[in-house]
Tab-separated table of C-alpha atoms and ligand atoms in Angstrom:
chain	number	residue	atom	x	y	z
A	1	MET	CA	0.000	0.000	0.000
A	2	LYS	CA	1.338	3.422	-0.876
A	3	LYS	CA	2.314	6.028	1.683
A	4	VAL	CA	-0.822	8.141	1.963
A	5	LEU	CA	-4.264	6.784	1.185
A	6	LYS	CA	-6.673	9.354	-0.247
A	7	ILE	CA	-10.273	8.577	0.518
A	8	GLY	CA	-13.439	10.414	-0.529
A	9	PHE	CA	-16.774	10.077	1.245
A	10	ASP	CA	-20.256	10.815	-0.004
A	11	LEU	CA	-22.470	12.779	2.413
A	12	ASP	CA	-26.088	11.575	2.126
A	13	GLY	CA	-26.358	7.889	2.885
A	14	VAL	CA	-22.713	7.555	3.949
A	15	ILE	CA	-21.662	10.177	6.535
A	16	LEU	CA	-25.331	10.951	7.150
A	17	TYR	CA	-27.806	8.185	7.730
A	18	ASN	CA	-30.643	8.411	5.250
A	19	PRO	CA	-33.441	5.819	5.589
A	20	VAL	CA	-35.004	6.963	2.325
A	21	ARG	CA	-32.062	5.669	0.319
A	22	ILE	CA	-33.579	2.188	0.443
A	23	PHE	CA	-36.262	3.474	-1.907
A	24	ARG	CA	-33.710	4.090	-4.655
A	25	PRO	CA	-34.353	0.768	-6.404
A	26	LEU	CA	-38.104	1.338	-6.171
A	27	ALA	CA	-37.867	4.939	-7.317
A	28	LYS	CA	-35.683	3.919	-10.212
A	29	LYS	CA	-38.163	1.334	-11.366
A	30	PHE	CA	-41.323	3.395	-11.030
A	31	LEU	CA	-40.330	7.019	-11.230
A	32	LYS	CA	-37.653	7.201	-13.890
A	33	PRO	CA	-39.863	6.364	-16.883
A	34	ILE	CA	-42.438	8.877	-15.603
A	35	LYS	CA	-39.806	11.532	-15.078
A	36	ALA	CA	-38.363	10.941	-18.511
A	37	SER	CA	-41.661	11.357	-20.285
A	38	PHE	CA	-43.028	14.266	-18.260
A	39	LEU	CA	-39.914	16.247	-17.679
A	40	HIS	CA	-38.258	15.535	-21.008
A	41	GLN	CA	-35.088	14.452	-19.274
A	42	ASN	CA	-32.870	11.698	-20.513
A	43	LYS	CA	-33.880	8.615	-18.548
A	44	ASP	CA	-30.244	7.726	-17.891
A	45	SER	CA	-29.441	11.097	-16.397
A	46	PHE	CA	-29.945	12.014	-12.775
A	47	TYR	CA	-32.909	14.152	-11.962
A	48	PHE	CA	-32.358	17.886	-11.652
A	49	PRO	CA	-35.177	19.874	-10.050
A	50	ASN	CA	-35.813	22.953	-12.170
A	51	SER	CA	-38.923	24.653	-10.833
A	52	LEU	CA	-39.211	26.267	-7.395
A	53	PHE	CA	-41.731	23.639	-6.392
A	54	GLU	CA	-39.442	20.778	-7.426
A	55	ARG	CA	-36.558	22.388	-5.526
A	56	TRP	CA	-38.701	22.758	-2.449
A	57	LEU	CA	-39.606	19.082	-2.699
A	58	TRP	CA	-35.960	18.152	-3.224
A	59	LYS	CA	-34.967	20.058	-0.077
A	60	ILE	CA	-37.628	18.213	1.917
A	61	LEU	CA	-36.288	14.910	0.589
A	62	HIS	CA	-32.791	15.864	1.728
A	63	LYS	CA	-34.129	16.570	5.199
A	64	THR	CA	-34.472	12.809	5.402
A	65	SER	CA	-30.721	12.724	6.020
A	66	PHE	CA	-31.585	13.450	9.575
A	67	ARG	CA	-28.702	12.184	11.645
A	68	ILE	CA	-25.007	11.485	11.600
A	69	ASN	CA	-24.345	7.878	10.676
A	70	THR	CA	-23.139	5.378	13.269
A	71	GLY	CA	-19.449	4.916	12.650
A	72	TYR	CA	-18.670	8.565	11.988
A	73	ASP	CA	-16.837	8.775	15.327
A	74	ASP	CA	-14.537	6.010	14.111
A	75	ILE	CA	-14.029	7.845	10.828
A	76	LYS	CA	-13.065	10.954	12.794
A	77	LYS	CA	-10.516	8.985	14.800
A	78	LEU	CA	-9.138	7.369	11.696
A	79	SER	CA	-8.718	10.772	10.045
A	80	LYS	CA	-5.991	11.533	12.602
A	81	ASN	CA	-3.877	8.778	11.068
A	82	LYS	CA	-1.062	10.387	9.081
A	83	LYS	CA	-1.327	7.730	6.404
A	84	ILE	CA	-4.841	8.778	5.472
A	85	LYS	CA	-6.282	11.895	3.854
A	86	MET	CA	-10.046	12.217	3.846
A	87	TYR	CA	-12.279	14.342	1.629
A	88	LEU	CA	-16.006	14.941	1.620
A	89	ILE	CA	-17.564	15.012	-1.848
A	90	THR	CA	-21.306	15.279	-2.268
A	91	GLY	CA	-23.354	15.557	-5.441
A	92	ARG	CA	-25.786	17.951	-3.700
A	93	TYR	CA	-26.846	20.726	-6.055
A	94	SER	CA	-26.158	24.460	-5.519
A	95	PHE	CA	-29.556	25.274	-4.033
A	96	LEU	CA	-28.897	22.815	-1.185
A	97	GLY	CA	-25.810	24.818	-0.205
A	98	GLN	CA	-27.293	26.212	2.977
A	99	ASP	CA	-28.300	22.822	4.362
A	100	TYR	CA	-24.931	21.428	3.264
A	101	HIS	CA	-23.042	24.094	5.230
A	102	THR	CA	-25.220	23.500	8.290
A	103	TRP	CA	-24.287	19.816	8.166
A	104	LEU	CA	-20.593	20.615	7.755
A	105	LYS	CA	-20.740	22.438	11.081
A	106	LYS	CA	-22.745	19.700	12.792
A	107	ILE	CA	-20.235	17.027	11.822
A	108	SER	CA	-17.203	19.294	12.533
A	109	ALA	CA	-16.150	18.546	9.001
A	110	LYS	CA	-13.066	20.752	9.168
A	111	LYS	CA	-11.565	18.513	11.837
A	112	THR	CA	-12.100	15.339	9.838
A	113	PHE	CA	-11.735	16.204	6.176
A	114	ILE	CA	-8.860	17.920	4.389
A	115	LYS	CA	-11.444	19.583	2.181
A	116	CYS	CA	-15.177	19.379	1.443
A	117	TYR	CA	-16.859	19.825	-1.912
A	118	TYR	CA	-20.431	20.010	-3.150
A	119	ASN	CA	-21.865	20.158	-6.624
A	120	LYS	CA	-22.116	23.965	-6.909
A	121	GLN	CA	-22.167	23.956	-10.695
A	122	ASN	CA	-25.047	21.482	-10.828
A	123	LYS	CA	-23.277	18.891	-12.941
A	124	GLN	CA	-24.728	15.411	-13.147
A	125	PRO	CA	-23.838	14.010	-9.688
A	126	ASN	CA	-21.875	11.070	-11.117
A	127	GLN	CA	-19.946	13.430	-13.414
A	128	PHE	CA	-19.142	15.744	-10.525
A	129	LYS	CA	-17.886	12.836	-8.425
A	130	GLU	CA	-15.873	11.414	-11.306
A	131	ASP	CA	-14.226	14.813	-11.888
A	132	MET	CA	-13.369	15.198	-8.206
A	133	ILE	CA	-12.000	11.660	-7.880
A	134	LYS	CA	-9.697	12.349	-10.829
A	135	LYS	CA	-8.739	15.851	-9.711
A	136	LEU	CA	-7.844	14.747	-6.183
A	137	LYS	CA	-6.379	11.436	-7.400
A	138	LEU	CA	-8.396	9.498	-4.855
A	139	ASP	CA	-7.580	5.860	-4.128
A	140	ILE	CA	-10.990	5.112	-2.644
A	141	TYR	CA	-14.453	6.653	-2.798
A	142	VAL	CA	-17.289	5.547	-0.503
A	143	GLU	CA	-20.752	5.797	-2.107
A	144	ASP	CA	-24.214	4.438	-1.322
A	145	ASN	CA	-25.972	4.820	-4.671
A	146	TRP	CA	-25.609	1.767	-6.904
A	147	ASP	CA	-26.268	3.738	-10.120
A	148	ILE	CA	-23.364	6.025	-9.319
A	149	ILE	CA	-21.109	3.106	-8.350
A	150	GLU	CA	-21.594	1.541	-11.762
A	151	LYS	CA	-20.733	4.769	-13.543
A	152	LEU	CA	-17.682	5.547	-11.390
A	153	ASN	CA	-16.299	2.068	-11.914
A	154	HIS	CA	-16.440	2.596	-15.650
A	155	HIS	CA	-14.750	5.964	-15.610
A	156	THR	CA	-12.247	6.059	-12.738
A	157	LYS	CA	-9.468	3.876	-11.432
A	158	ALA	CA	-10.355	4.480	-7.780
A	159	LYS	CA	-11.697	1.626	-5.711
A	160	ILE	CA	-15.353	2.409	-5.177
A	161	PHE	CA	-16.677	1.136	-1.852
A	162	TRP	CA	-20.383	0.475	-1.801
A	163	LEU	CA	-22.407	1.110	1.331
A	164	THR	CA	-25.417	-0.971	0.394
A	165	ASN	CA	-29.009	-1.189	1.698
A	166	ILE	CA	-31.621	-3.833	2.393
A	167	LEU	CA	-33.215	-3.782	-1.050
A	168	ASP	CA	-30.020	-3.728	-3.100
A	169	ARG	CA	-27.920	-6.003	-0.934
A	170	ASN	CA	-28.162	-9.019	-3.234
A	171	ILE	CA	-26.414	-7.305	-6.109
A	172	PRO	CA	-23.009	-9.021	-6.279
A	173	TYR	CA	-20.139	-6.624	-5.697
A	174	GLN	CA	-16.702	-7.152	-4.231
A	175	LEU	CA	-16.339	-3.985	-2.169
A	176	LYS	CA	-19.793	-4.094	-0.588
A	177	PHE	CA	-20.325	-2.951	3.017
A	178	PHE	CA	-23.373	-2.995	5.234
A	179	SER	CA	-22.425	-0.158	7.567
A	180	LEU	CA	-20.058	2.755	7.898
A	181	LEU	CA	-18.508	0.922	10.852
A	182	GLU	CA	-17.650	-1.965	8.561
A	183	VAL	CA	-16.074	0.451	6.057
A	184	CYS	CA	-14.010	1.900	8.871
A	185	ARG	CA	-12.814	-1.511	10.069
A	186	TYR	CA	-11.711	-2.349	6.532
A	187	LEU	CA	-9.871	0.972	6.127
A	188	LYS	CA	-8.010	0.455	9.411
A	189	LYS	CA	-6.559	-2.747	8.026
A	190	LEU	CA	-5.179	-0.901	5.006
A	191	VAL	CA	-2.988	1.518	6.968
B	201	LIG	MG1	-25.465	9.278	-1.340
């Protein structure tokens, strides 16, 4: 293993516990075709809320990330290890900036992460993450959304850790974890 391990973490569903993320497979199945036809968006692209109403709804949905995930204390401790550099990279769009900054304070992000980034320019979330992984030359990125995992694996060399959920857990994947604690235990073994 090389000298310093650079690790990126997603926010919603990884650092923050988000029970709604288990609906991703359901939402994908039932909502995407509807979204594509009504909103004239490419069905393979991630949804971007354009109207004020949609943005309001989107903010409410992000309120479902309502607490810090179990295991974050261990992540904080691990961040003190000189062989590790941690970054926070979330695909959250620009209009969620205020909530994002509130969470950064709540999790004392400055003490844990070298730097934190959110998707200010409203790129497709997977594209934003891909760009950041390449820019920061990350070795590992921890993500909860299976759709994003698939895309990142195609376009980056980083090892993408998957924090899975009850509904998706049967999808075969080598770097699959069931909790942030488990991710942390694995990372400890690497340094
Ligand atoms: Mg997420």
